[in-house]
Short mmCIF file of C-alpha atoms in Angstrom, two decimals:
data_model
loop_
_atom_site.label_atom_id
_atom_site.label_comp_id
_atom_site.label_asym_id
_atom_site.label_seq_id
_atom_site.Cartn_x
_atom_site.Cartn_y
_atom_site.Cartn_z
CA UNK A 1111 169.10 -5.65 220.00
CA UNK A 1112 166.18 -5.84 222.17
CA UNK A 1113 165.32 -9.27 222.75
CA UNK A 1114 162.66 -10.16 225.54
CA UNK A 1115 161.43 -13.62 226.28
CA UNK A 1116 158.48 -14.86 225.06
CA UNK A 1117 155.81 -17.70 224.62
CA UNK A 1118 156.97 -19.96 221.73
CA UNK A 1119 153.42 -20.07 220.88
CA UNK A 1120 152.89 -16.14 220.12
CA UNK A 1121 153.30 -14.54 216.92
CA UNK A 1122 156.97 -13.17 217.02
CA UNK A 1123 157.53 -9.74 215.20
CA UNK A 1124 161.13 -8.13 214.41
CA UNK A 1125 160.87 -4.45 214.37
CA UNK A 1126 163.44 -2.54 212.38
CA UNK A 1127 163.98 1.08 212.59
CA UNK A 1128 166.61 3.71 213.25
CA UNK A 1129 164.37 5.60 215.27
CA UNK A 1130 164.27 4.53 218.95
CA UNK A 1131 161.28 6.27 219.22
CA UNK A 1132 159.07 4.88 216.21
CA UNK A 1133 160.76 1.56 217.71
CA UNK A 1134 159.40 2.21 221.63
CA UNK A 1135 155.60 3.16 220.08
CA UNK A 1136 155.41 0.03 217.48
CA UNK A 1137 156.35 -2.67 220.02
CA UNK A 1138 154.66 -1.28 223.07
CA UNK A 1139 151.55 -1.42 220.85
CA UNK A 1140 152.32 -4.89 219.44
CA UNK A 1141 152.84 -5.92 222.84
CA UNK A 1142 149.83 -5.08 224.06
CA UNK A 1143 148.14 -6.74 220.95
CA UNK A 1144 149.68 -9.87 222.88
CA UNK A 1145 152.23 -10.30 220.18
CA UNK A 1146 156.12 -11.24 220.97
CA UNK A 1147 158.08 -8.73 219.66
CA UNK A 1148 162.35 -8.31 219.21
CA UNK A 1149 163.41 -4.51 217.71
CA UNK A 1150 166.94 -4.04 216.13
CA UNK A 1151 168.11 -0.47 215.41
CA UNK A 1152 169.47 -1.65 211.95
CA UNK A 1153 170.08 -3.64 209.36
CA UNK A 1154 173.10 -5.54 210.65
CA UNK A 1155 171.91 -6.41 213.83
CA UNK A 1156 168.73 -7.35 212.16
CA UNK A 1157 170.69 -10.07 210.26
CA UNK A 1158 172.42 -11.33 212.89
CA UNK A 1159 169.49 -11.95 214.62
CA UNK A 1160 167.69 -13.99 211.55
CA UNK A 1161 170.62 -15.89 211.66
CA UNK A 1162 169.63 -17.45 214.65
CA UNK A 1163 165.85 -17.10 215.46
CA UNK A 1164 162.58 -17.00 213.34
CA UNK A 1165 159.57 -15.08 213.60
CA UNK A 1166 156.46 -14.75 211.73
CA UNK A 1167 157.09 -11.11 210.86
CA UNK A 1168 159.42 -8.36 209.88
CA UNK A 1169 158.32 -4.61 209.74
CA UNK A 1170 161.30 -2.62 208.67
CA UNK A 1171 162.02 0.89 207.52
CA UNK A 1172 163.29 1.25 204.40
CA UNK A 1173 165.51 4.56 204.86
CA UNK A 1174 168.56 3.88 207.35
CA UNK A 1175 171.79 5.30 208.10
CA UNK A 1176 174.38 2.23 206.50
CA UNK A 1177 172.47 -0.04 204.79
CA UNK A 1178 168.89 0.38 203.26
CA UNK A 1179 165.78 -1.94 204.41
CA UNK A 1180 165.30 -2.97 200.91
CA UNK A 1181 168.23 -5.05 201.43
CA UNK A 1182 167.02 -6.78 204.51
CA UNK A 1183 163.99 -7.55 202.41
CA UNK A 1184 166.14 -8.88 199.57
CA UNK A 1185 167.73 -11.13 202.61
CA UNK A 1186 164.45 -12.21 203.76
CA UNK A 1187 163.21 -13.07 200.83
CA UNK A 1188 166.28 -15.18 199.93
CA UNK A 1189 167.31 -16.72 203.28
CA UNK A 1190 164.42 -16.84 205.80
CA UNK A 1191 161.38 -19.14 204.62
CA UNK A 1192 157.63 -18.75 206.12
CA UNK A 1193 158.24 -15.17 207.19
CA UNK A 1194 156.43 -12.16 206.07
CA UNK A 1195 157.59 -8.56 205.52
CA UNK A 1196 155.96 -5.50 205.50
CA UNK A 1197 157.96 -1.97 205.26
CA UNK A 1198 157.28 1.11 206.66
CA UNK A 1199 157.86 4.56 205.31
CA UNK A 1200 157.46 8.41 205.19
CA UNK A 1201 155.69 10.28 202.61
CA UNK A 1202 159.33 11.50 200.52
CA UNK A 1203 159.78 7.21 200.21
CA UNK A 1204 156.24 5.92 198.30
CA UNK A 1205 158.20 5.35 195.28
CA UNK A 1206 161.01 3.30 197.81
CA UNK A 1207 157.50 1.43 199.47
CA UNK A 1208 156.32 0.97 195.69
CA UNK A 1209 159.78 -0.65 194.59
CA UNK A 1210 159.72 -2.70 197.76
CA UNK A 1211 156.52 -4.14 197.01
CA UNK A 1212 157.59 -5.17 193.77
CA UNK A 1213 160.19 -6.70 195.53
CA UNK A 1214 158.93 -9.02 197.68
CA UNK A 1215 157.09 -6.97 200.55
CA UNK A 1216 153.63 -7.80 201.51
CA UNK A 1217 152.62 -4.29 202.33
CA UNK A 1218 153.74 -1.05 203.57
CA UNK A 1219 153.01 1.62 206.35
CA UNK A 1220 153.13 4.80 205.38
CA UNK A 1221 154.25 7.23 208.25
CA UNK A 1222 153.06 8.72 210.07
CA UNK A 1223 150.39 5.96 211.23
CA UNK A 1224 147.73 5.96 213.81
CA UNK A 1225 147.82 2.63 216.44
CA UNK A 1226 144.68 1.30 215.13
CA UNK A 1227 146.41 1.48 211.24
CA UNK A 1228 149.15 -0.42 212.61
CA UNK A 1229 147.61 -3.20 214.39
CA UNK A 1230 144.96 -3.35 211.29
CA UNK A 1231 148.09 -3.92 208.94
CA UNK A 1232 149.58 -6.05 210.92
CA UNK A 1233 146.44 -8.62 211.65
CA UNK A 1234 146.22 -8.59 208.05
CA UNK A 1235 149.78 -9.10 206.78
CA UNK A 1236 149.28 -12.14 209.46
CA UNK A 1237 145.98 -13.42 207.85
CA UNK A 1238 147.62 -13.47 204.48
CA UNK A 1239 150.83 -15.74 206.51
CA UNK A 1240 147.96 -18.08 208.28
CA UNK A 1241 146.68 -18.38 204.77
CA UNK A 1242 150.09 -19.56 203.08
CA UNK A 1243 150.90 -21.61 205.99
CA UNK A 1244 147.53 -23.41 205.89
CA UNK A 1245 147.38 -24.42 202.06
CA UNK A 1246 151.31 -25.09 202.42
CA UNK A 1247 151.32 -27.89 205.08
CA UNK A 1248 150.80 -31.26 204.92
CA UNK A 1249 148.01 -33.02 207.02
CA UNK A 1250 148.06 -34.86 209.72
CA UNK A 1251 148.21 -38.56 210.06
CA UNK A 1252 144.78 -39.89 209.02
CA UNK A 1253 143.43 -43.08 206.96
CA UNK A 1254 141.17 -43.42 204.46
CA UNK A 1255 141.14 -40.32 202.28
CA UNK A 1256 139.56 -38.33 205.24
CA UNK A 1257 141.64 -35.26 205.75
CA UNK A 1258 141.37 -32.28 208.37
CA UNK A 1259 143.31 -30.86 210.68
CA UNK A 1260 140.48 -28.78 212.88
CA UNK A 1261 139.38 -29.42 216.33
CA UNK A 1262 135.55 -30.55 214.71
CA UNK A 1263 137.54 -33.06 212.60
CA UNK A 1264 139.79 -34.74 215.20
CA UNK A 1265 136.28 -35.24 217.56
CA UNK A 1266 135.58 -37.31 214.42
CA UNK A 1267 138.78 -39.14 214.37
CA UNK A 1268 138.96 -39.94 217.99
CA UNK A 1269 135.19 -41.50 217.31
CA UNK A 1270 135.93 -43.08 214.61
CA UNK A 1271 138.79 -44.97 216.64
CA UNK A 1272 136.37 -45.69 219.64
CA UNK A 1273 133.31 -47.34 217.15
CA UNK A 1274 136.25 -49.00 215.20
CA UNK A 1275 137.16 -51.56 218.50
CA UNK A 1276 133.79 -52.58 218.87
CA UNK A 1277 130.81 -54.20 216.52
CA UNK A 1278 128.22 -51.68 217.93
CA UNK A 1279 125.73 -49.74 214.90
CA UNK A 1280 126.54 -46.17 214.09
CA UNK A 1281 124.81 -43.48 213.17
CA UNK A 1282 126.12 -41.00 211.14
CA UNK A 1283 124.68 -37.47 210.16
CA UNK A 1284 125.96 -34.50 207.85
CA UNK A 1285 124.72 -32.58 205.55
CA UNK A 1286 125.63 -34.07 201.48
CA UNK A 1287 128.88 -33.87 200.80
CA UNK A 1288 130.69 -34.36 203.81
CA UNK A 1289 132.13 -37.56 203.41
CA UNK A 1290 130.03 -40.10 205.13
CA UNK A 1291 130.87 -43.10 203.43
CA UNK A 1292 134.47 -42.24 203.93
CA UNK A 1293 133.42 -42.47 208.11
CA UNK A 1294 132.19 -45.31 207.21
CA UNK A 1295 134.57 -46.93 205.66
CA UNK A 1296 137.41 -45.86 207.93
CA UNK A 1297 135.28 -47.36 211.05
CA UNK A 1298 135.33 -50.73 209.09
CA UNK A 1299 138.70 -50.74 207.52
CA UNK A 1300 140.34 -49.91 210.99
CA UNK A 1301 138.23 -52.43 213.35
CA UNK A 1302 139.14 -56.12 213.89
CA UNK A 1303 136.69 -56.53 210.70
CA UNK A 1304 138.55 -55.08 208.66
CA UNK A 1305 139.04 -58.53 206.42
CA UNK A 1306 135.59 -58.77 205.86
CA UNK A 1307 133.28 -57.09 203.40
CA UNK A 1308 132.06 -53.45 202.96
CA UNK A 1309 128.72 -53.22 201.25
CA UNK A 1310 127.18 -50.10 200.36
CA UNK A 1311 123.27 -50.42 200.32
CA UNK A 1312 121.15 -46.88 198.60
CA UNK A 1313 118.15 -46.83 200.61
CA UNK A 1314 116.59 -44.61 198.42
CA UNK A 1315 117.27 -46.83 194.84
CA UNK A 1316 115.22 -50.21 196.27
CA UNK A 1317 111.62 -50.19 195.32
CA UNK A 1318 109.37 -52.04 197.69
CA UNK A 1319 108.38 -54.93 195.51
CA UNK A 1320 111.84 -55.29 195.54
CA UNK A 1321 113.23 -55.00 199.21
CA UNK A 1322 112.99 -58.43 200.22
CA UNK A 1323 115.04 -59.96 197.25
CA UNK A 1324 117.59 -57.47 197.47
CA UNK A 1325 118.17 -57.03 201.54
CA UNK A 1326 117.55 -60.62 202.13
CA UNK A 1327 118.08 -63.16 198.89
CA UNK A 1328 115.58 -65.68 197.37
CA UNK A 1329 115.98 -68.77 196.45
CA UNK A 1330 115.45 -70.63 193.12
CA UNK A 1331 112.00 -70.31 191.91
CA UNK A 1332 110.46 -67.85 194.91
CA UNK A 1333 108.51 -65.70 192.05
CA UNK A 1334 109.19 -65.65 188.51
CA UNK A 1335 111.94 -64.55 187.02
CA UNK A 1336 113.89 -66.47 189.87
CA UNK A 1337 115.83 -69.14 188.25
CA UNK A 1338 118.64 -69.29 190.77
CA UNK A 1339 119.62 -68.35 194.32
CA UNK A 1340 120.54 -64.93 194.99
CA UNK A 1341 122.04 -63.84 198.28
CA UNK A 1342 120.51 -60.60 199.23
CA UNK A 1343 122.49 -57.73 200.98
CA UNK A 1344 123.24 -58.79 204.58
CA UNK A 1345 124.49 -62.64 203.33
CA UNK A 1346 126.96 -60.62 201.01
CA UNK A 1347 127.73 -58.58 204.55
CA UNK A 1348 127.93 -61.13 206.97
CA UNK A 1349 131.28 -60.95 209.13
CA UNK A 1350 131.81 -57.18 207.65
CA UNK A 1351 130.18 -54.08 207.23
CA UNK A 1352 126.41 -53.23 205.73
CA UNK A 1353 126.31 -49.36 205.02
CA UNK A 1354 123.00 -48.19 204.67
CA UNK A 1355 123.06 -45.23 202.77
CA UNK A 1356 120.60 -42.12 203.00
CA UNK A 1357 119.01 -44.13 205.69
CA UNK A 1358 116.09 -41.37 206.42
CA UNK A 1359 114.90 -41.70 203.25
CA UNK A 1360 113.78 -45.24 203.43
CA UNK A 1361 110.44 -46.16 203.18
CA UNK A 1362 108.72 -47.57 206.18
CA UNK A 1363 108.30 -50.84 204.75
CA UNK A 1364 111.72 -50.85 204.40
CA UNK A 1365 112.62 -49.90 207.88
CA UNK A 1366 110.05 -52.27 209.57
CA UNK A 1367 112.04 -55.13 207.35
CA UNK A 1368 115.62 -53.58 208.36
CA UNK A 1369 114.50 -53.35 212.35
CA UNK A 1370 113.86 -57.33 212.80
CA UNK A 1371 116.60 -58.69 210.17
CA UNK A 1372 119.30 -55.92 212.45
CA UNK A 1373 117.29 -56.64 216.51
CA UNK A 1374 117.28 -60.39 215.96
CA UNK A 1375 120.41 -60.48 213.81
CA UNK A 1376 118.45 -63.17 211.57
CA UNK A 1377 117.16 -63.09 208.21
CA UNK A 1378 114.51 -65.36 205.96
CA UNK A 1379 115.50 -65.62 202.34
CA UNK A 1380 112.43 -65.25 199.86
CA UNK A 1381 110.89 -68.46 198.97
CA UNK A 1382 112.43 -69.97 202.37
CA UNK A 1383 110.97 -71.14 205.47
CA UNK A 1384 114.60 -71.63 207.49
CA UNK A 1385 116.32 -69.29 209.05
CA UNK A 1386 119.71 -67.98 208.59
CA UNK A 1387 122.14 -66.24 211.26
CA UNK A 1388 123.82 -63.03 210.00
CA UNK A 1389 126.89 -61.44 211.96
CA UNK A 1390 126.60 -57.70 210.21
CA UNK A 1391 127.72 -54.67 211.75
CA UNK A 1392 125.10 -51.74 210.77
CA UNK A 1393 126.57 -48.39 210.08
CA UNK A 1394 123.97 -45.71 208.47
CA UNK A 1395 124.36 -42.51 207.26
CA UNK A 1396 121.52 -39.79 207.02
CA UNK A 1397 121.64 -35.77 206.00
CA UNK A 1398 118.07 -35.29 207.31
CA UNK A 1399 117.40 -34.98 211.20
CA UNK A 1400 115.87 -38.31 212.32
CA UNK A 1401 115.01 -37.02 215.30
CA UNK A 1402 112.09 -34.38 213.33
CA UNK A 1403 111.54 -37.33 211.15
CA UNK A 1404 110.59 -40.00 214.17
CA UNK A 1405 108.11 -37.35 215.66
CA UNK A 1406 106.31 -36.73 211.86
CA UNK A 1407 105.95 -40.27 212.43
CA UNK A 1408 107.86 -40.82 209.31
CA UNK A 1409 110.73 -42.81 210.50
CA UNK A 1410 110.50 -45.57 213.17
CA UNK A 1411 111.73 -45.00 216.46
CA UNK A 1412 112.31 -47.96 217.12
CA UNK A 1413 114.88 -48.27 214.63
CA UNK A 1414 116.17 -45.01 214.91
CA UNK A 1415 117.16 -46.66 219.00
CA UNK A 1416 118.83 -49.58 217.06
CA UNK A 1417 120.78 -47.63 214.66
CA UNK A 1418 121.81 -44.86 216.95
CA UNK A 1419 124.33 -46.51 219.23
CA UNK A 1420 127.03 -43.85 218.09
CA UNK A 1421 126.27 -41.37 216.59
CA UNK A 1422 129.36 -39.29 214.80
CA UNK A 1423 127.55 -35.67 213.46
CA UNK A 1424 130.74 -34.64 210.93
CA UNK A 1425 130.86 -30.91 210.80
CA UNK A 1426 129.96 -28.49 207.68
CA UNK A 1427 133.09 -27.60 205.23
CA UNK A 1428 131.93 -23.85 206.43
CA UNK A 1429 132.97 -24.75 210.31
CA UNK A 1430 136.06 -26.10 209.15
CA UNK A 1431 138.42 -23.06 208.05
CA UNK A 1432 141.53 -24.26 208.99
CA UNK A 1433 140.62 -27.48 206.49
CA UNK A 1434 139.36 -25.84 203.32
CA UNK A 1435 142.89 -24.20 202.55
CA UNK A 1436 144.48 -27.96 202.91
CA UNK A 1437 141.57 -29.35 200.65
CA UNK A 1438 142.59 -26.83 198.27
CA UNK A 1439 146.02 -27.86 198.09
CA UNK A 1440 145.46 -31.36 198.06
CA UNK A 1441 142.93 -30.99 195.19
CA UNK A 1442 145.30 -28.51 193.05
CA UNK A 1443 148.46 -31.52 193.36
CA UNK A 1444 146.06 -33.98 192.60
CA UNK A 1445 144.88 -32.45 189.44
CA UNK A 1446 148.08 -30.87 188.61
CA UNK A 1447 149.47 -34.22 188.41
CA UNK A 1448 147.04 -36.01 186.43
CA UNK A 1449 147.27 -33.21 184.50
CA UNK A 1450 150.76 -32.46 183.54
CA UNK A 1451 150.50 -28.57 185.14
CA UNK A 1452 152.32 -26.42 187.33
CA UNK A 1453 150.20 -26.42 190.28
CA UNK A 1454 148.26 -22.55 190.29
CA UNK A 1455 148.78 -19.66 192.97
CA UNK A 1456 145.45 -18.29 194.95
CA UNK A 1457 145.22 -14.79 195.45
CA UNK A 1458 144.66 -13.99 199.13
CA UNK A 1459 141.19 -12.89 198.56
CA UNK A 1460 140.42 -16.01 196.54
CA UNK A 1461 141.45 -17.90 200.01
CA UNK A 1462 139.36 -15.60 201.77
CA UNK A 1463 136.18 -16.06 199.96
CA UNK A 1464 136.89 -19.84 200.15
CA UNK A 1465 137.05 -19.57 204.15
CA UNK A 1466 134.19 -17.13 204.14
CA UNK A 1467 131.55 -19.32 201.62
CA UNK A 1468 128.76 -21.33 203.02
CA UNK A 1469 130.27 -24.61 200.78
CA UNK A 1470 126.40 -25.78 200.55
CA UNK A 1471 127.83 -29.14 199.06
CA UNK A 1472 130.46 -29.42 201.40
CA UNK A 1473 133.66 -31.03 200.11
CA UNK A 1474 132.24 -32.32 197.13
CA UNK A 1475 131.36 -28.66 195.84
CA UNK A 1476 134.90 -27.86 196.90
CA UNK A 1477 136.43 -30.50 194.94
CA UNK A 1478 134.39 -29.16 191.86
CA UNK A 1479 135.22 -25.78 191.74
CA UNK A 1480 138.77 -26.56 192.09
CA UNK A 1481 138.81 -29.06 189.09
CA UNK A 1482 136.86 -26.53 187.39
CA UNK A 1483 138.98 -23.73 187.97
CA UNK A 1484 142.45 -25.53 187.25
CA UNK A 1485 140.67 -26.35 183.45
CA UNK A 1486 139.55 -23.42 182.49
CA UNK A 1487 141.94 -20.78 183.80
CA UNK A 1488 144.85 -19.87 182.01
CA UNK A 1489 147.94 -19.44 183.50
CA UNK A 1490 149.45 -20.32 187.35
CA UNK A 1491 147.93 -17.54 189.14
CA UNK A 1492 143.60 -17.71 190.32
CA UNK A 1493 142.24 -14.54 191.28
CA UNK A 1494 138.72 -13.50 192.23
CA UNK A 1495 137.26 -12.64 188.81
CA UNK A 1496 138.35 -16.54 187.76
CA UNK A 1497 135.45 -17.26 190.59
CA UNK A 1498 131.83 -18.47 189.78
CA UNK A 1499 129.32 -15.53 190.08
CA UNK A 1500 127.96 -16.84 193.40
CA UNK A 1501 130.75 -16.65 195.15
CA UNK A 1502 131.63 -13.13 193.70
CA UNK A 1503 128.62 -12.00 195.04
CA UNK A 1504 129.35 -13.36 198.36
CA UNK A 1505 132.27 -11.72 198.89
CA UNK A 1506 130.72 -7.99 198.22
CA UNK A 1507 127.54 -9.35 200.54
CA UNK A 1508 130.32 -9.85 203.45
CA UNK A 1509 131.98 -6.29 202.66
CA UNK A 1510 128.64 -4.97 203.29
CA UNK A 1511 128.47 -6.21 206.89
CA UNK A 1512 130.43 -3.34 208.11
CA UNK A 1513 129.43 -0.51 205.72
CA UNK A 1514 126.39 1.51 206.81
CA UNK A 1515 122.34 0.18 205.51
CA UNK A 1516 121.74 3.77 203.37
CA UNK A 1517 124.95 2.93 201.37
CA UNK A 1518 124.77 -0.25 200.32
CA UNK A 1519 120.99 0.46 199.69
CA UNK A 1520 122.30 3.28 198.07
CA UNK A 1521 124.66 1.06 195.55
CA UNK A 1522 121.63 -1.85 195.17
CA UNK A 1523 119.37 0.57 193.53
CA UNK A 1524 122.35 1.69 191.54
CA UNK A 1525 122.94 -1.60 189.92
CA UNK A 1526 119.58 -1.91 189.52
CA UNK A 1527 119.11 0.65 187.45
CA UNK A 1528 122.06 0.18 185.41
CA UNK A 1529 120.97 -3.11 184.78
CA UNK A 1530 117.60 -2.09 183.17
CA UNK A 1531 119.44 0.99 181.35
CA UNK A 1532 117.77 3.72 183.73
CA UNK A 1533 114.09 2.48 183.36
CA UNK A 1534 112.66 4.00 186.50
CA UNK A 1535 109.46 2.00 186.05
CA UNK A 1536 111.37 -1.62 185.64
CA UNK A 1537 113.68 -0.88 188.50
CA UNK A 1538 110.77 0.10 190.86
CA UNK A 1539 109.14 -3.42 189.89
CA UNK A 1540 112.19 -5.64 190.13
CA UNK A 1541 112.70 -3.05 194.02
CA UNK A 1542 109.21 -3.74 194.97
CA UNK A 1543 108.50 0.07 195.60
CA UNK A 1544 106.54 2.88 193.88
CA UNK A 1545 107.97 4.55 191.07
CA UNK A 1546 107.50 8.27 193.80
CA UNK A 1547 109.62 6.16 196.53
CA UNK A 1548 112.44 5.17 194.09
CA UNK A 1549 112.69 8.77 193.00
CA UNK A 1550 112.66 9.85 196.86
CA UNK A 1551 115.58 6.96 197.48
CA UNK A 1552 117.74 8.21 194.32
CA UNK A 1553 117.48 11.64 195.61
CA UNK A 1554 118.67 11.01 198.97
CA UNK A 1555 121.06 9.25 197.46
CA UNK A 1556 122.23 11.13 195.60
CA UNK A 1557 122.34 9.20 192.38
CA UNK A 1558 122.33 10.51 188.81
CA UNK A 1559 118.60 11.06 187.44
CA UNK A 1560 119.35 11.36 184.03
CA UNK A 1561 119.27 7.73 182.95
CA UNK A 1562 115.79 7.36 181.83
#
């Protein structure tokens, strides 16, 4: 057994061959890869060394003298959790590299292999494990239904703890969807506050003939219609929390009102000449830039000063990777529950499209498609063709990144034409081109010309 020390923080690979020499070129490759890497010449030893270590991978033959690497797959696959396996083989064994996958393996090498086909196989068996291990762990410590593990979502946390200890106003942007009001509400339930009310204010539902009466009261008889007092928004507040919701898209009436009732930290009722004292922390929450806003001259700076005392920008559901895989999870229990179901099984491309999509409603999109997806599919396994459309097509889009322009130009027209049944004329409208260029393009493509 070759065992050299290593970082516990590198990916640790067992290598299992009978071959000293296949086992010299795999880990001086890996090596250099910067992976940690341990060879045994065998089964046995390859046991013995399980026993009493872990790694991340095995990559085993499966023909040996003794004992066959089938059964240190069946071994794995019963004794060692979280570890991957991927066999290697010659040509005379694809049946053998078949029956192991069938088994349990993730993959197979057939041999002989080049060193770019091994490190390729190996980044992706360990894609597929960062995968598993990501939708299969619980997350970290965190209050108030926010959840995230990645560096862009513990910046938020650590925020969120430093606005909490004071009464200062916050600002906080993100595009819809990425859970704003739960900021919010964390910031409040964790400061000194905390007793005191939350009260969610929709800057975008208050009419102006309205604004008054609902930020600030009235009292009995004020207009008609007003046959009692009504305390208006920041009485309800005082000594907690006013969240003002969508805050960009208030109207400038409204934000000239909101600037002297949050500056002098006073408020008039309507109807009333005397003057009331309000003790309300101001958090608001925008997805537009205020910034671009204040120089259209459609948003007060002034206010935008008052509000913006710390600011907290949460990140996109697309920057987050590491998150979406745990969202998944802790959407699929959740509904699984309620439910009465199994929790399903992703495919590994499924959880690659999810970490490659743009998520243009953020978590709340997420949450969606998983609810979605755990009604209407059958069964406790999700694969891509159970995907919306959208998301399908994303997936071949990104494929397309590393193929070469004339093919996948060559495969557009294609589709095209199928789509229209070979009309020539309809596919050189929906292509934007002359009917003589889309002939020149299907030559050079070499595409079939008998379809219309």
């Amino acid at each position: 057994m070759n065992r050299k020390k290593i970082a516990h923080n590198r990916i640790k690979i067992l290598v299992v061959d009978d071959s000293p020499a296949t086992l010299e070129v795999i880990q001086r490759n890996l090596e250099a890869a910067g992976y940690g890497v341990f060879t045994a010449p065998g089964v046995e030893p390859a046991i013995a060394f399980l026993e009493q270590n872990s790694v991340d991978l095995v990559i085993t033959d499966i023909k040996m003298p003794k004992i066959s690497g089938l059964e240190l797959l069946k071994y794995v696959k019963e004794n060692v959790k979280g570890t991957e396996i991927m066999i290697i083989t010659g040509y005379p064994s694809i049946t053998g590299a078949v029956e192991a996958v069938k088994d349990g393996a993730e993959d197979y090498l057939v041999k002989p292999f080049t060193d770019e086909e091994l490190l390729s196989a190996v980044s992706k068996m360990l894609e597929k494990l960062a995968n598993r291990r990501a939708v299969e762990a619980k997350p970290l410590p965190s209050s108030h239904n926010i959840i995230g593990n990645s560096p862009g979502m513990q910046h938020v946390y650590r925020l969120i703890e430093k606005a909490a200890a004071t009464r200062v106003n916050v600002l906080i942007s993100g595009e819809s969807g990425t859970g704003k009001e739960l900021v919010a509400r964390a910031i409040h339930y964790s400061s000194k506050t905390a007793s005191g009310p939350f009260v969610t204010v929709n800057c975008t539902a208050i009419p102006d003939s309205l604004l008054e009466s609902e930020l600030f009261g009235h009292v009995k008889g004020a207009f008609t219609g007003a046959q009692a007092s009504r305390a208006g928004f920041f009485q309800i507040a005082d000594g907690g929390t006013l969240f003002l919701d969508e805050i960009g898209d208030a109207s400038l009436s409204m934000q000239g009102r909101l600037l002297r009732a949050i500056q002098n930290k006073e408020i008039f009722m309507v109807g009333s000449s005397r003057v009331q004292k309000v003790d309300t922390r101001i958090i608001a929450a925008t997805n537009t830039d205020l910034k671009r806003l204040v120089k259209k001259g459609l948003f007060r700076e002034d206010l935008y000063f008052r509000l913006n005392v710390v600011e907290i920008s949460l990140p996109p559901l697309h920057e987050r990777g590491e998150d979406i895989l745990l969202l998944v999870q802790l959407f699929m229990e959740k509904l699984s529950k309620d439910m009465k179901r199994p929790t399903p099984r992703f495919s590994d491309k499924v959880l690659q499209v999810f970490r490659n999509y743009r998520w243009q409603g953020n978590v709340r999109e997420l949450e969606n498609l998983v609810q979605r997806l755990v009604v209407l599919v059958d069964g406790d396994f999700i694969d891509v063709t159970d995907l919306p459309e959208q998301m399908r097509f994303n997936l071949n889009w990104r494929k397309g990144l590393n193929r070469p322009l004339a093919e996948v130009e060559a495969e557009h027209i294609a589709n095209v034409l199928n789509s229209v049944k070979g009309n020539k004329t309809r596919a050189a409208g929906i292509l934007e081109i002359d009917r003589k260029t889309l002939r020149e393009k299907i030559r050079r493509a070499n595409l079939p010309t008998d379809t219309g």
